[in-house]
Short mmCIF file of C-alpha atoms in Angstrom, two decimals:
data_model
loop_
_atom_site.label_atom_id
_atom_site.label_comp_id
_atom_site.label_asym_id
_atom_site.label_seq_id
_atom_site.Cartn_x
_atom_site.Cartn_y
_atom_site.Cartn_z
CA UNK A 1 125.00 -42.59 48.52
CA UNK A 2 122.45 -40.83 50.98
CA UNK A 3 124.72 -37.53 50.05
CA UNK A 4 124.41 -38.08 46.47
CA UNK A 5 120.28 -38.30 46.46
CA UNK A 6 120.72 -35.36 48.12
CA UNK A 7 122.64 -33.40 45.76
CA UNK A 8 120.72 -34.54 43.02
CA UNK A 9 117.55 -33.01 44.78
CA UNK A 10 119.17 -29.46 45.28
CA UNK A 11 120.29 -29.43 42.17
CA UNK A 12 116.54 -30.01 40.54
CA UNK A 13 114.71 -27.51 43.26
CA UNK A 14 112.69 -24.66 41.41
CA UNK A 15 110.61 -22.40 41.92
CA UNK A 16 106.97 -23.25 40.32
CA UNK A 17 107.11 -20.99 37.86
CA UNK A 18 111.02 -22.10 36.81
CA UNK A 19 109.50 -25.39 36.64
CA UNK A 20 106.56 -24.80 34.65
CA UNK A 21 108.82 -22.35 32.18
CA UNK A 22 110.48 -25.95 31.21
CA UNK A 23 107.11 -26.83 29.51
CA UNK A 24 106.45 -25.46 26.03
CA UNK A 25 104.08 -24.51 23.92
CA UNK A 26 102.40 -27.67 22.42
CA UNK A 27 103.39 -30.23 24.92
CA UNK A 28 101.42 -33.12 26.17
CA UNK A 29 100.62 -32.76 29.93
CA UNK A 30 99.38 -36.19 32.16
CA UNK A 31 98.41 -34.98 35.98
CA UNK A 32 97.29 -38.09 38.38
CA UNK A 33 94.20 -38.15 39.72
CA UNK A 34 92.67 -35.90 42.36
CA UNK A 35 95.24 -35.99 45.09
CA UNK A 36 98.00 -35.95 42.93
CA UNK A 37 97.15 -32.84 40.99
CA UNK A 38 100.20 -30.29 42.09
CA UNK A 39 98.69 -26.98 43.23
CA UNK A 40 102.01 -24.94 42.75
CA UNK A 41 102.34 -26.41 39.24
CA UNK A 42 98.64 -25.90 38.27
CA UNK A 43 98.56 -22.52 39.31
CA UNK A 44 101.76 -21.25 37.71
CA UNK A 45 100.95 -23.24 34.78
CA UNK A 46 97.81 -21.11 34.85
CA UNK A 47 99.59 -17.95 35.20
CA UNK A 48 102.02 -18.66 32.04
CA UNK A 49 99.35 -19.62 30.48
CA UNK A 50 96.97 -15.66 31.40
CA UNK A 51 100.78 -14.11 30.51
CA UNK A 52 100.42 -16.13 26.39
CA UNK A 53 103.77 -17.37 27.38
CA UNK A 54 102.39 -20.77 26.68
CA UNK A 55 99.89 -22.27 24.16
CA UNK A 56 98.06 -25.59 22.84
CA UNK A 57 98.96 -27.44 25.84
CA UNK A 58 96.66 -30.54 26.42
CA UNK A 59 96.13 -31.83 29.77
CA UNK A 60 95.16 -35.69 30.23
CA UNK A 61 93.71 -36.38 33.42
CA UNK A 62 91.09 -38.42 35.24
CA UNK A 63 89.04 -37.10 38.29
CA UNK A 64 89.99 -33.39 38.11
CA UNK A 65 90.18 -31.24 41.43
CA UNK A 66 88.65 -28.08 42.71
CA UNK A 67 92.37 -26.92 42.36
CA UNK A 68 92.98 -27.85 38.76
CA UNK A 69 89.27 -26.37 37.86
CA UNK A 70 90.44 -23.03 39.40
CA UNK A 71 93.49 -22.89 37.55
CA UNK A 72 94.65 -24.85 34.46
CA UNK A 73 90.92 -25.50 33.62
CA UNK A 74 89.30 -21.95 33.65
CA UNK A 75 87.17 -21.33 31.29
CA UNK A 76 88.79 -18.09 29.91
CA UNK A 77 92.55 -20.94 29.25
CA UNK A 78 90.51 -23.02 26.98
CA UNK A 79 91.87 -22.48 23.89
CA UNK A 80 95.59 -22.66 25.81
CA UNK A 81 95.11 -25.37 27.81
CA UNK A 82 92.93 -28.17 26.44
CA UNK A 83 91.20 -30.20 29.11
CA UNK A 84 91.57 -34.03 27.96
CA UNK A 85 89.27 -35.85 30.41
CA UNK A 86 89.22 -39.62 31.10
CA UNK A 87 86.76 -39.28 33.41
CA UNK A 88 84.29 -36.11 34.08
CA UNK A 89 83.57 -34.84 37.55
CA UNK A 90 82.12 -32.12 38.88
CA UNK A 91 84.64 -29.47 37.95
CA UNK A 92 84.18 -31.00 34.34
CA UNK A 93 80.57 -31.18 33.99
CA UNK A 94 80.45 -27.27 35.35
CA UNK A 95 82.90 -26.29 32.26
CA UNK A 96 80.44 -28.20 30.38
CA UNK A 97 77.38 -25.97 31.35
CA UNK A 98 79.67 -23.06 30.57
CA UNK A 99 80.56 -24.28 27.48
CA UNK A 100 77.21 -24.95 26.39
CA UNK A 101 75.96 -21.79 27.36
CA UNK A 102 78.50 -20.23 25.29
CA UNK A 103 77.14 -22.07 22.42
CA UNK A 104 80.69 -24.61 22.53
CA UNK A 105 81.03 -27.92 22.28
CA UNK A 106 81.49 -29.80 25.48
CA UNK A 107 85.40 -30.56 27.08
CA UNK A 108 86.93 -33.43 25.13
CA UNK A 109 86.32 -36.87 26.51
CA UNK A 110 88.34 -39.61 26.19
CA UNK A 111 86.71 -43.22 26.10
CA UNK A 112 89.10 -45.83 27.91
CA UNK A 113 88.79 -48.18 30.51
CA UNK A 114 90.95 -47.04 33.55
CA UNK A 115 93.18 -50.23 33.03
CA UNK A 116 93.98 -48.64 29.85
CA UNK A 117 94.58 -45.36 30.31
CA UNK A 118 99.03 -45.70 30.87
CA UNK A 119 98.95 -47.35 27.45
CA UNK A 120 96.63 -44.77 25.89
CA UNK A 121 98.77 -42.23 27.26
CA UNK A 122 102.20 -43.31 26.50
CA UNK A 123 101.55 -45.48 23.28
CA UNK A 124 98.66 -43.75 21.67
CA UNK A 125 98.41 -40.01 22.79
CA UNK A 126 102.51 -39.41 23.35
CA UNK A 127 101.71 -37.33 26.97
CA UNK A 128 105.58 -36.03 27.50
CA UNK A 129 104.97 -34.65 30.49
CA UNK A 130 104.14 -35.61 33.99
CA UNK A 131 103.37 -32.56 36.83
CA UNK A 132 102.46 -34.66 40.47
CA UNK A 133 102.06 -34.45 43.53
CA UNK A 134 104.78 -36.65 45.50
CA UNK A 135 106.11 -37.44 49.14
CA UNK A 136 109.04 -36.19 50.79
CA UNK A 137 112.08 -37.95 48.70
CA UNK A 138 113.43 -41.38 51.26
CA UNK A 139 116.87 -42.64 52.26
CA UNK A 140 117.04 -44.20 49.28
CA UNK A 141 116.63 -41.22 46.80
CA UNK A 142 112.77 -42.62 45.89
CA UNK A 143 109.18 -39.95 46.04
CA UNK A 144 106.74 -42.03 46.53
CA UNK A 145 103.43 -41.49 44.10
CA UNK A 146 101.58 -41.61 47.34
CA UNK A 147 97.87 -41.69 47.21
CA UNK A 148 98.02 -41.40 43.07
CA UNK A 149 99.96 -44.24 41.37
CA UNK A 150 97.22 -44.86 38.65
CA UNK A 151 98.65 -43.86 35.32
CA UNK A 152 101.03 -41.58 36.54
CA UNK A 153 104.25 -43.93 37.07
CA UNK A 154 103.58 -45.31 33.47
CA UNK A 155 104.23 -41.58 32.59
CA UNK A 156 107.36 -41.35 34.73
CA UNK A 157 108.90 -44.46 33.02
CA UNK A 158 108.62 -43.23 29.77
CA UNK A 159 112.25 -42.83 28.47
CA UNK A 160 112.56 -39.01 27.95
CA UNK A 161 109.40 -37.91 29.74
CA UNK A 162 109.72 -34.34 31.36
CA UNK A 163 109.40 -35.15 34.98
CA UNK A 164 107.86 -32.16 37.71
CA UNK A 165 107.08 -33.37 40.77
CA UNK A 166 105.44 -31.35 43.45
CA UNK A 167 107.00 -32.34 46.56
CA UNK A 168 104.35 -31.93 49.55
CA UNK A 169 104.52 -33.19 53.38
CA UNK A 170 101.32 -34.09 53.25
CA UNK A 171 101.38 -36.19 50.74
CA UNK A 172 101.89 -39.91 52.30
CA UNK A 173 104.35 -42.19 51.52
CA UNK A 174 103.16 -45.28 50.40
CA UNK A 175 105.00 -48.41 49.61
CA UNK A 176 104.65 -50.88 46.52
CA UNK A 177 105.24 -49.89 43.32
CA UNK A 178 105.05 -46.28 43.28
CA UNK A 179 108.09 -45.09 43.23
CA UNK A 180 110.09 -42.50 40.92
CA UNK A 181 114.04 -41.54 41.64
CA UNK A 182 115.09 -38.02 41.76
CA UNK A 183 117.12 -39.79 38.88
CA UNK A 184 114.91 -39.24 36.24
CA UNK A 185 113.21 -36.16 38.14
CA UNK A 186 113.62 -33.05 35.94
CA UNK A 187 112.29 -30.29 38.28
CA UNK A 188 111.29 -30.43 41.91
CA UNK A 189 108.91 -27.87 43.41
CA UNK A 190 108.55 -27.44 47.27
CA UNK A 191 105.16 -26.82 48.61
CA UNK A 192 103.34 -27.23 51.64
CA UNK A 193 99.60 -27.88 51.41
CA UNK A 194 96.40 -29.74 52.41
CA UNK A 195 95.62 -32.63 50.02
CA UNK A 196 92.20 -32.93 48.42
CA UNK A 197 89.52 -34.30 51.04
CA UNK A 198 86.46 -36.40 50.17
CA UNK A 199 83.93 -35.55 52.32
CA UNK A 200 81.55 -38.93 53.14
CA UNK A 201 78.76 -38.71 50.72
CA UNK A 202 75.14 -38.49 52.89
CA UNK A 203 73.36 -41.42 52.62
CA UNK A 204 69.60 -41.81 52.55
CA UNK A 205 67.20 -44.79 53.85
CA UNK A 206 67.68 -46.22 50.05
CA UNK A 207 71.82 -46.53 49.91
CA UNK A 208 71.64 -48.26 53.52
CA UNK A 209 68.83 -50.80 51.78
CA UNK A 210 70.59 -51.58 49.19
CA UNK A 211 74.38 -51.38 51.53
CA UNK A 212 72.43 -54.29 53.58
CA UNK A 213 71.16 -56.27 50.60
CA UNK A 214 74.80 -56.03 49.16
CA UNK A 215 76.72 -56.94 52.36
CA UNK A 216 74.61 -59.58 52.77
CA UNK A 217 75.95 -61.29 49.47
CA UNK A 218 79.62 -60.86 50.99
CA UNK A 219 80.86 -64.19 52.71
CA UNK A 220 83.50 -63.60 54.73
CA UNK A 221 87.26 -64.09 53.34
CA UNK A 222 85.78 -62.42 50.46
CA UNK A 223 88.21 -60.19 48.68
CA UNK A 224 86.32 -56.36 47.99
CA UNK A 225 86.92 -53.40 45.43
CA UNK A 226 84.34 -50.50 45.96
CA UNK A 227 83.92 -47.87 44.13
CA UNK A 228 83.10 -44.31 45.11
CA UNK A 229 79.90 -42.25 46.49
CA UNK A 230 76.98 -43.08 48.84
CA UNK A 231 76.23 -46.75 47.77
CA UNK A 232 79.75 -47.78 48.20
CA UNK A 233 79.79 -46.36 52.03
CA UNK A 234 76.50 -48.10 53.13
CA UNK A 235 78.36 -51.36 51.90
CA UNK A 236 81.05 -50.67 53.67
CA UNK A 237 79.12 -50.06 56.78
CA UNK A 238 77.56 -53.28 56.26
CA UNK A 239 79.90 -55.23 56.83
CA UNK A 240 81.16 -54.31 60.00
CA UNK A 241 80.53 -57.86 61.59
CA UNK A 242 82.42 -59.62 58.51
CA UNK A 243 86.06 -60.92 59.16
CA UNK A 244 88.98 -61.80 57.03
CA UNK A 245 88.06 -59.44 54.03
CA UNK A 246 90.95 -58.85 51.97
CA UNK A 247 91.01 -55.49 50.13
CA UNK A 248 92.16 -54.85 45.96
CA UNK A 249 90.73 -52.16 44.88
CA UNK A 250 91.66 -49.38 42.35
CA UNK A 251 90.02 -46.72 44.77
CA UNK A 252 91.39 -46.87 48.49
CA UNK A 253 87.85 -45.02 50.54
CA UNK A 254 87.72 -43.66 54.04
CA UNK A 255 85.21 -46.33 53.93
CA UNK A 256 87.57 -48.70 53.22
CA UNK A 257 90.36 -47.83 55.56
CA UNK A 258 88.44 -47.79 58.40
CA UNK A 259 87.18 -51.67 57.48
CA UNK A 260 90.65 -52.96 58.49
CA UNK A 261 90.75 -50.34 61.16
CA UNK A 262 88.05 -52.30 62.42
CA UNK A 263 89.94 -55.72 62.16
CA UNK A 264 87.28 -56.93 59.52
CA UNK A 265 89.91 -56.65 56.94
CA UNK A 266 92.83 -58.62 57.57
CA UNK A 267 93.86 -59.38 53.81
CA UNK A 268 94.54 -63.11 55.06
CA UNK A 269 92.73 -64.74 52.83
CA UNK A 270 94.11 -63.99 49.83
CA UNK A 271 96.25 -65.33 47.17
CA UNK A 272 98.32 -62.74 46.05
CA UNK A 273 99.55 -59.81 47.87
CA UNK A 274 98.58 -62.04 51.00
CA UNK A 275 98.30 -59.71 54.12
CA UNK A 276 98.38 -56.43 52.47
CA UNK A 277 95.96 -53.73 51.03
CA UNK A 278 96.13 -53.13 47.27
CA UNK A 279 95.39 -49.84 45.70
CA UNK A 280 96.03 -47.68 42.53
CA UNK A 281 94.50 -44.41 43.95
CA UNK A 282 93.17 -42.88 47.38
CA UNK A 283 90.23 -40.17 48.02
CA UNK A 284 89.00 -39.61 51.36
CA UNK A 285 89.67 -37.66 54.46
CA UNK A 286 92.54 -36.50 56.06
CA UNK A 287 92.64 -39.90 58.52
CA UNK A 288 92.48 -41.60 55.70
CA UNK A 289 95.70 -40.40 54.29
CA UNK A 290 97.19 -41.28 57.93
CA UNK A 291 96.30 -44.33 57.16
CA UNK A 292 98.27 -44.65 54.42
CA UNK A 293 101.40 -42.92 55.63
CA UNK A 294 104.16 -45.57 56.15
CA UNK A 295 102.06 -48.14 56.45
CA UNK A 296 104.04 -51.49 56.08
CA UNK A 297 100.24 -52.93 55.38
CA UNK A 298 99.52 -51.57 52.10
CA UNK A 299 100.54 -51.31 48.68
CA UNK A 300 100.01 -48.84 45.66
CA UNK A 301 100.78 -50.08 42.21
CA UNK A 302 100.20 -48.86 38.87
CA UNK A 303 96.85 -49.42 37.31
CA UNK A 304 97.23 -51.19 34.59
CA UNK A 305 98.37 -54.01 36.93
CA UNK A 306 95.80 -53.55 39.78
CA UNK A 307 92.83 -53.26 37.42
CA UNK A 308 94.38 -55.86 35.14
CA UNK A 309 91.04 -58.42 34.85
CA UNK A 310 93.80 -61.43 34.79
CA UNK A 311 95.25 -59.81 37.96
CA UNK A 312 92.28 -59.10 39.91
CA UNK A 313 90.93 -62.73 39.02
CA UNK A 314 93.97 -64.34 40.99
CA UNK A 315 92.21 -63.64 44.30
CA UNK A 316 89.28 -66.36 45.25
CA UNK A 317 86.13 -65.06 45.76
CA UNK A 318 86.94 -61.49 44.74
CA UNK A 319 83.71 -59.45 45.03
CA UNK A 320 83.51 -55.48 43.02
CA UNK A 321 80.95 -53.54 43.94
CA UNK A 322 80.08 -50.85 41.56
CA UNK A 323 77.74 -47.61 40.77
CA UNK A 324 75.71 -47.12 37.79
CA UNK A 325 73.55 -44.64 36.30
CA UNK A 326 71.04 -46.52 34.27
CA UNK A 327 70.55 -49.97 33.60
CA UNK A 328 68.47 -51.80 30.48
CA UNK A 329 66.03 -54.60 30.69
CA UNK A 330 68.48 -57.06 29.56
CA UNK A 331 71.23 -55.70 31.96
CA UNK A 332 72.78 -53.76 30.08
CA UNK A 333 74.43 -50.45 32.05
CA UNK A 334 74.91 -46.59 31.38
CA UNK A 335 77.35 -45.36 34.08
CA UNK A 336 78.50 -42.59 31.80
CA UNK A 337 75.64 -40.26 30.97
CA UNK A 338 72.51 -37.95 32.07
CA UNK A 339 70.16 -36.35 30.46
CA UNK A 340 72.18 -37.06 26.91
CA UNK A 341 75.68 -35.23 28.46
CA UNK A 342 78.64 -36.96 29.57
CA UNK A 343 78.37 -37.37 33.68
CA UNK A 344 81.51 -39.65 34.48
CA UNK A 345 83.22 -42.40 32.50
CA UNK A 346 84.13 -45.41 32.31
CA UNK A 347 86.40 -45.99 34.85
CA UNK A 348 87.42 -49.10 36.08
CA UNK A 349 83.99 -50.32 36.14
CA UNK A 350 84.17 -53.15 33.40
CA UNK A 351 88.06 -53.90 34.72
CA UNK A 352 86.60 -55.51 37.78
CA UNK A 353 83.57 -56.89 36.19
CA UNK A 354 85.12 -59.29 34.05
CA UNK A 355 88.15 -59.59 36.94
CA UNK A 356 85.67 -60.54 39.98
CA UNK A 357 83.33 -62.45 38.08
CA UNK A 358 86.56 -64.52 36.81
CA UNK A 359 87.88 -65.66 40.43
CA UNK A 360 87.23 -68.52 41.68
CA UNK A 361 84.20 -67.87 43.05
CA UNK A 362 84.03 -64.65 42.37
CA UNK A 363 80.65 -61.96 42.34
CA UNK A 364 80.21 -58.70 40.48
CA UNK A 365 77.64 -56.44 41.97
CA UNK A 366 76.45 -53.61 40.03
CA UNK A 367 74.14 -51.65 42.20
CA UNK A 368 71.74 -48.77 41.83
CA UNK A 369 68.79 -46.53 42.85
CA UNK A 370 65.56 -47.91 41.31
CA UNK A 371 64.66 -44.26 40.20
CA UNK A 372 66.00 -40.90 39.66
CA UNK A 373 65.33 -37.12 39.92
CA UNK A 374 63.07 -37.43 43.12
CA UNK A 375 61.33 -40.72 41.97
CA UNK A 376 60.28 -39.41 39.32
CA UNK A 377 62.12 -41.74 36.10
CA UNK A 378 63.35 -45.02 36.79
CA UNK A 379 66.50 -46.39 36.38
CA UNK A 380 65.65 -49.71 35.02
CA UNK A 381 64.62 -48.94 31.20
CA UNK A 382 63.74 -50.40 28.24
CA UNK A 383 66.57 -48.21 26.17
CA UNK A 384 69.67 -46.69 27.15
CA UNK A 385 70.09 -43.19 26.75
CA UNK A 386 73.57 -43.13 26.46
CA UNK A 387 76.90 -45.41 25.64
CA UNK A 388 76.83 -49.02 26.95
CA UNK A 389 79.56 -49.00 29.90
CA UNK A 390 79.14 -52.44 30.71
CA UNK A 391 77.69 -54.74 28.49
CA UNK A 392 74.79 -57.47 29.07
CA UNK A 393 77.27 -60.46 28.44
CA UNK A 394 79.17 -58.88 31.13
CA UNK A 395 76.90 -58.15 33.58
CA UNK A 396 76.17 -60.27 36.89
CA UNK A 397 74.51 -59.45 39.93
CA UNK A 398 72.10 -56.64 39.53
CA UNK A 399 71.09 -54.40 42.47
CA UNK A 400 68.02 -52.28 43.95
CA UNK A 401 66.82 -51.47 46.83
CA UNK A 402 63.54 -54.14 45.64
CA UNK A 403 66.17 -56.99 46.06
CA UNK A 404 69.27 -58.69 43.84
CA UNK A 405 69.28 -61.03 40.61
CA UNK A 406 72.04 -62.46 39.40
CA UNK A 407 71.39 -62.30 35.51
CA UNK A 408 73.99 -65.12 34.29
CA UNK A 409 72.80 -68.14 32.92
CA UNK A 410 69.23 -65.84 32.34
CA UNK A 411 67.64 -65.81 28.72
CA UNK A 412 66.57 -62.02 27.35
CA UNK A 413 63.12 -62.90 28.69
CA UNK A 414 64.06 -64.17 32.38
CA UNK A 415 66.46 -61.16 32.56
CA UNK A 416 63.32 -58.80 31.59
CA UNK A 417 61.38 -60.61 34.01
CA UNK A 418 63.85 -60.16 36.45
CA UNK A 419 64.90 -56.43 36.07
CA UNK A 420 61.08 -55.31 36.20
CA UNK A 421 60.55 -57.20 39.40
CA UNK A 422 63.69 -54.49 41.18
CA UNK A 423 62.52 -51.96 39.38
CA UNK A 424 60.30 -49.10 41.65
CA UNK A 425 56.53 -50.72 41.59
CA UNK A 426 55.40 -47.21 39.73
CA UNK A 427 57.29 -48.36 36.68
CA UNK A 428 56.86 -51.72 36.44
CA UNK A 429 53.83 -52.01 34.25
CA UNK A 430 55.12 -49.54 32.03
CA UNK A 431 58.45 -51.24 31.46
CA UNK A 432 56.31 -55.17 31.32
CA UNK A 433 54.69 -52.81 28.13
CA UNK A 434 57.99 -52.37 27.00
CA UNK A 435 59.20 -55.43 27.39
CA UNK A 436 55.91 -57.12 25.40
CA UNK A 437 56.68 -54.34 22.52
CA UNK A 438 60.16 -55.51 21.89
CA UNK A 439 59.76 -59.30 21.68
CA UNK A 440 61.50 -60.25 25.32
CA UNK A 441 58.24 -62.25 25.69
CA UNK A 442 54.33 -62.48 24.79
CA UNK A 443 52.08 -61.03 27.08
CA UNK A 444 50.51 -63.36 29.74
#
């Protein structure tokens, strides 16, 4: 049988630009997120693309790479290859300042929690082709999805999806459900290269407040998701003298990784998946990515299981730990926009909201800055400036580096009460004004 995966292989090996030639003009391209974005694809893609041999392809993605922005997303492919972002990062919010200063409308966003997104792809948009990033094929004639299950396998299951996998050494093989047979593979492309690295974000005095005040609301046998950036790291440094953490999360961190390292994760606490680390994606550093390689420990499955709220909510005491941007004064919270432009996206911010907060026992933390821009606006507001990621009703545990509040079971009033007292002390009389003008309470 061994023999037979391995004629199946030879027989699908191409060159990157044979591969990408099986793509035509008006097809609908998913890539995985950051790791899993194929550099020999992308950049023959790219090529066809410069050449006019291909036109009004769309690419779906979340999280797009210094690779992909180089390539499939330069400015000058726009009108051949139509960036369809989930979620905007860097390489998307610089087409956006090029766009606008072209006098264009900004890159086409796509609202959808990350939960979402296989459906929205398969169901809804009708992607027909997946281009990934995989691990070396195994005995048993499987690539593993590696570090980028996400939405990606949903892709690969769909009955007559065009299949073309970047197959890449580097690229670690990771068990659980992740896997696609050379079966249904309909090009395989050979390259050897460095995956993606997320360098640790530098933390100030403020994210290792607020890391303390959060890891101080962690009990141990908690289970933790974290999300990405500064705040998430000075959490996980936190909580160095915890034991028997457990760890589902739809982001796998350096941060993370070196937690159980460290023996404070253990995942033997938890009620499903007992003893292993859940995932959905990885970003990090290249020990990170050892980590992961073969690891009998952990476990990457698609994300509309590992974000599934009803999933999440099986493990006790599950506690999320997320970013935002802006938050109102009755909890509402922005993690989407600045300064009127889209920033990020949704994510799978409200997935573990609602998923943490319904364990047994379970906390959501949304945490922030208490001002912006060098102190000078504040976080905590009166308005929003821009959509409503996670809603009030939603919301749990709030917070700053001024302290926590945990806003359920809080009228509009107590929650205004409460969000002025973590906002920066500058503000606070301003936003007590704000409060009075909008009815959340009569002035003392």
């Amino acid at each position: 049988m061994a023999a037979n995966h391995q004629t199946q292989y030879r027989e699908r090996v191409r060159s990157a630009h044979e591969a990408v030639a099986l793509i035509p003009s008006g097809a609908k391209i998913a890539m995985p997120i950051a790791a899993g974005q194929p550099p020999a694809i992308l950049a023959a893609l790219a090529e066809r693309a410069r050449a006019g041999a291909v036109d009004n392809v769309r690419l779906y993605y979340l999280l797009c790479t210094g690779v992909a922005g180089s390539s499939v997303l330069d400015f000058d492919l726009r009108d051949r290859i139509v960036p369809m972002s989930y979620f905007h990062g860097a390489v998307d919010r610089a087409l956006d300042k090029r766009r606008m200063a072209e006098m264009l409308p900004a890159a086409e966003i796509v609202p959808c929690h990350f939960s979402q997104v296989p459906r929205s792809l398969v169901e809804h948009v009708g992607v027909d082709t997946l281009i990934a990033t995989v691990s070396p094929m195994d005995a048993d004639g499987n690539f593993s999805l590696g570090a980028s299950t996400d939405y990606a396998l949903a892709v690969a299951r769909k009955p007559g999806a065009r299949l073309i996998l970047e197959v890449n050494p580097s690229m670690p093989y990771v068990r659980g459900n992740c896997m696609i047979p050379v079966s249904s593979v309909t090009a395989v492309v050979e390259n050897d290269a460095s995956l993606p690295a997320l360098a640790a974000a530098p933390r100030s005095e403020v994210d290792d407040a607020i890391g303390a005040i959060v890891a101080g609301l962690v009990d141990d046998g908690d289970c933790l998701q974290m999300g990405i950036g500064a705040l998430p790291d000075a959490v996980c440094a936190g909580l160095s003298q915890h034991r028997h953490l457990g760890i589902h999360t739809e982001m796998m961190t350096s941060g993370l990784a070196a937690l159980v390292r460290a023996g404070v994760v253990d995942n033997s606490r938890k009620q499903i998946h007992l003893g292993r680390t859940i995932f959905t994606f990885a970003l990090g550093d290249k020990p990170l990515y050892d980590f992961l390689n073969d690891n009998p420990d952990v476990e990457a499955h698609p994300v509309d299981y590992v974000n599934n709220p009803f999933v999440i909510a099986q493990n006790d005491r599950m506690v999320s730990v997320n970013a935002t941007l802006q938050i109102d004064l009755n909890g509402a919270c922005n993690s989407e926009f600045v300064n009127g432009r889209q920033f990020s996206g949704s994510g799978g911010q409200v997935d573990f909201v609602r998923g943490a907060y319904g364990s047994r026992g379970g906390r959501s933390i949304i945490a922030c800055h208490a001002t912006a821009a060098k102190g000078t606006l504040s976080r905590i507001v009166p308005t929003l400036t821009g959509p409503v990621t996670t809603s009030r009703n939603d919301i749990h545990i709030v917070v700053t580096e001024y302290g926590w509040v945990n806003l359920k079971g809080k009228s509009v009033a107590e929650r205004a009460k409460a969000m002025i007292a973590l906002a920066h002390p500058d503000f606070r009389e301003e936003l007590d004004r704000a409060a009075h003008q909008a009815g959340f309470y009569a002035p003392d």
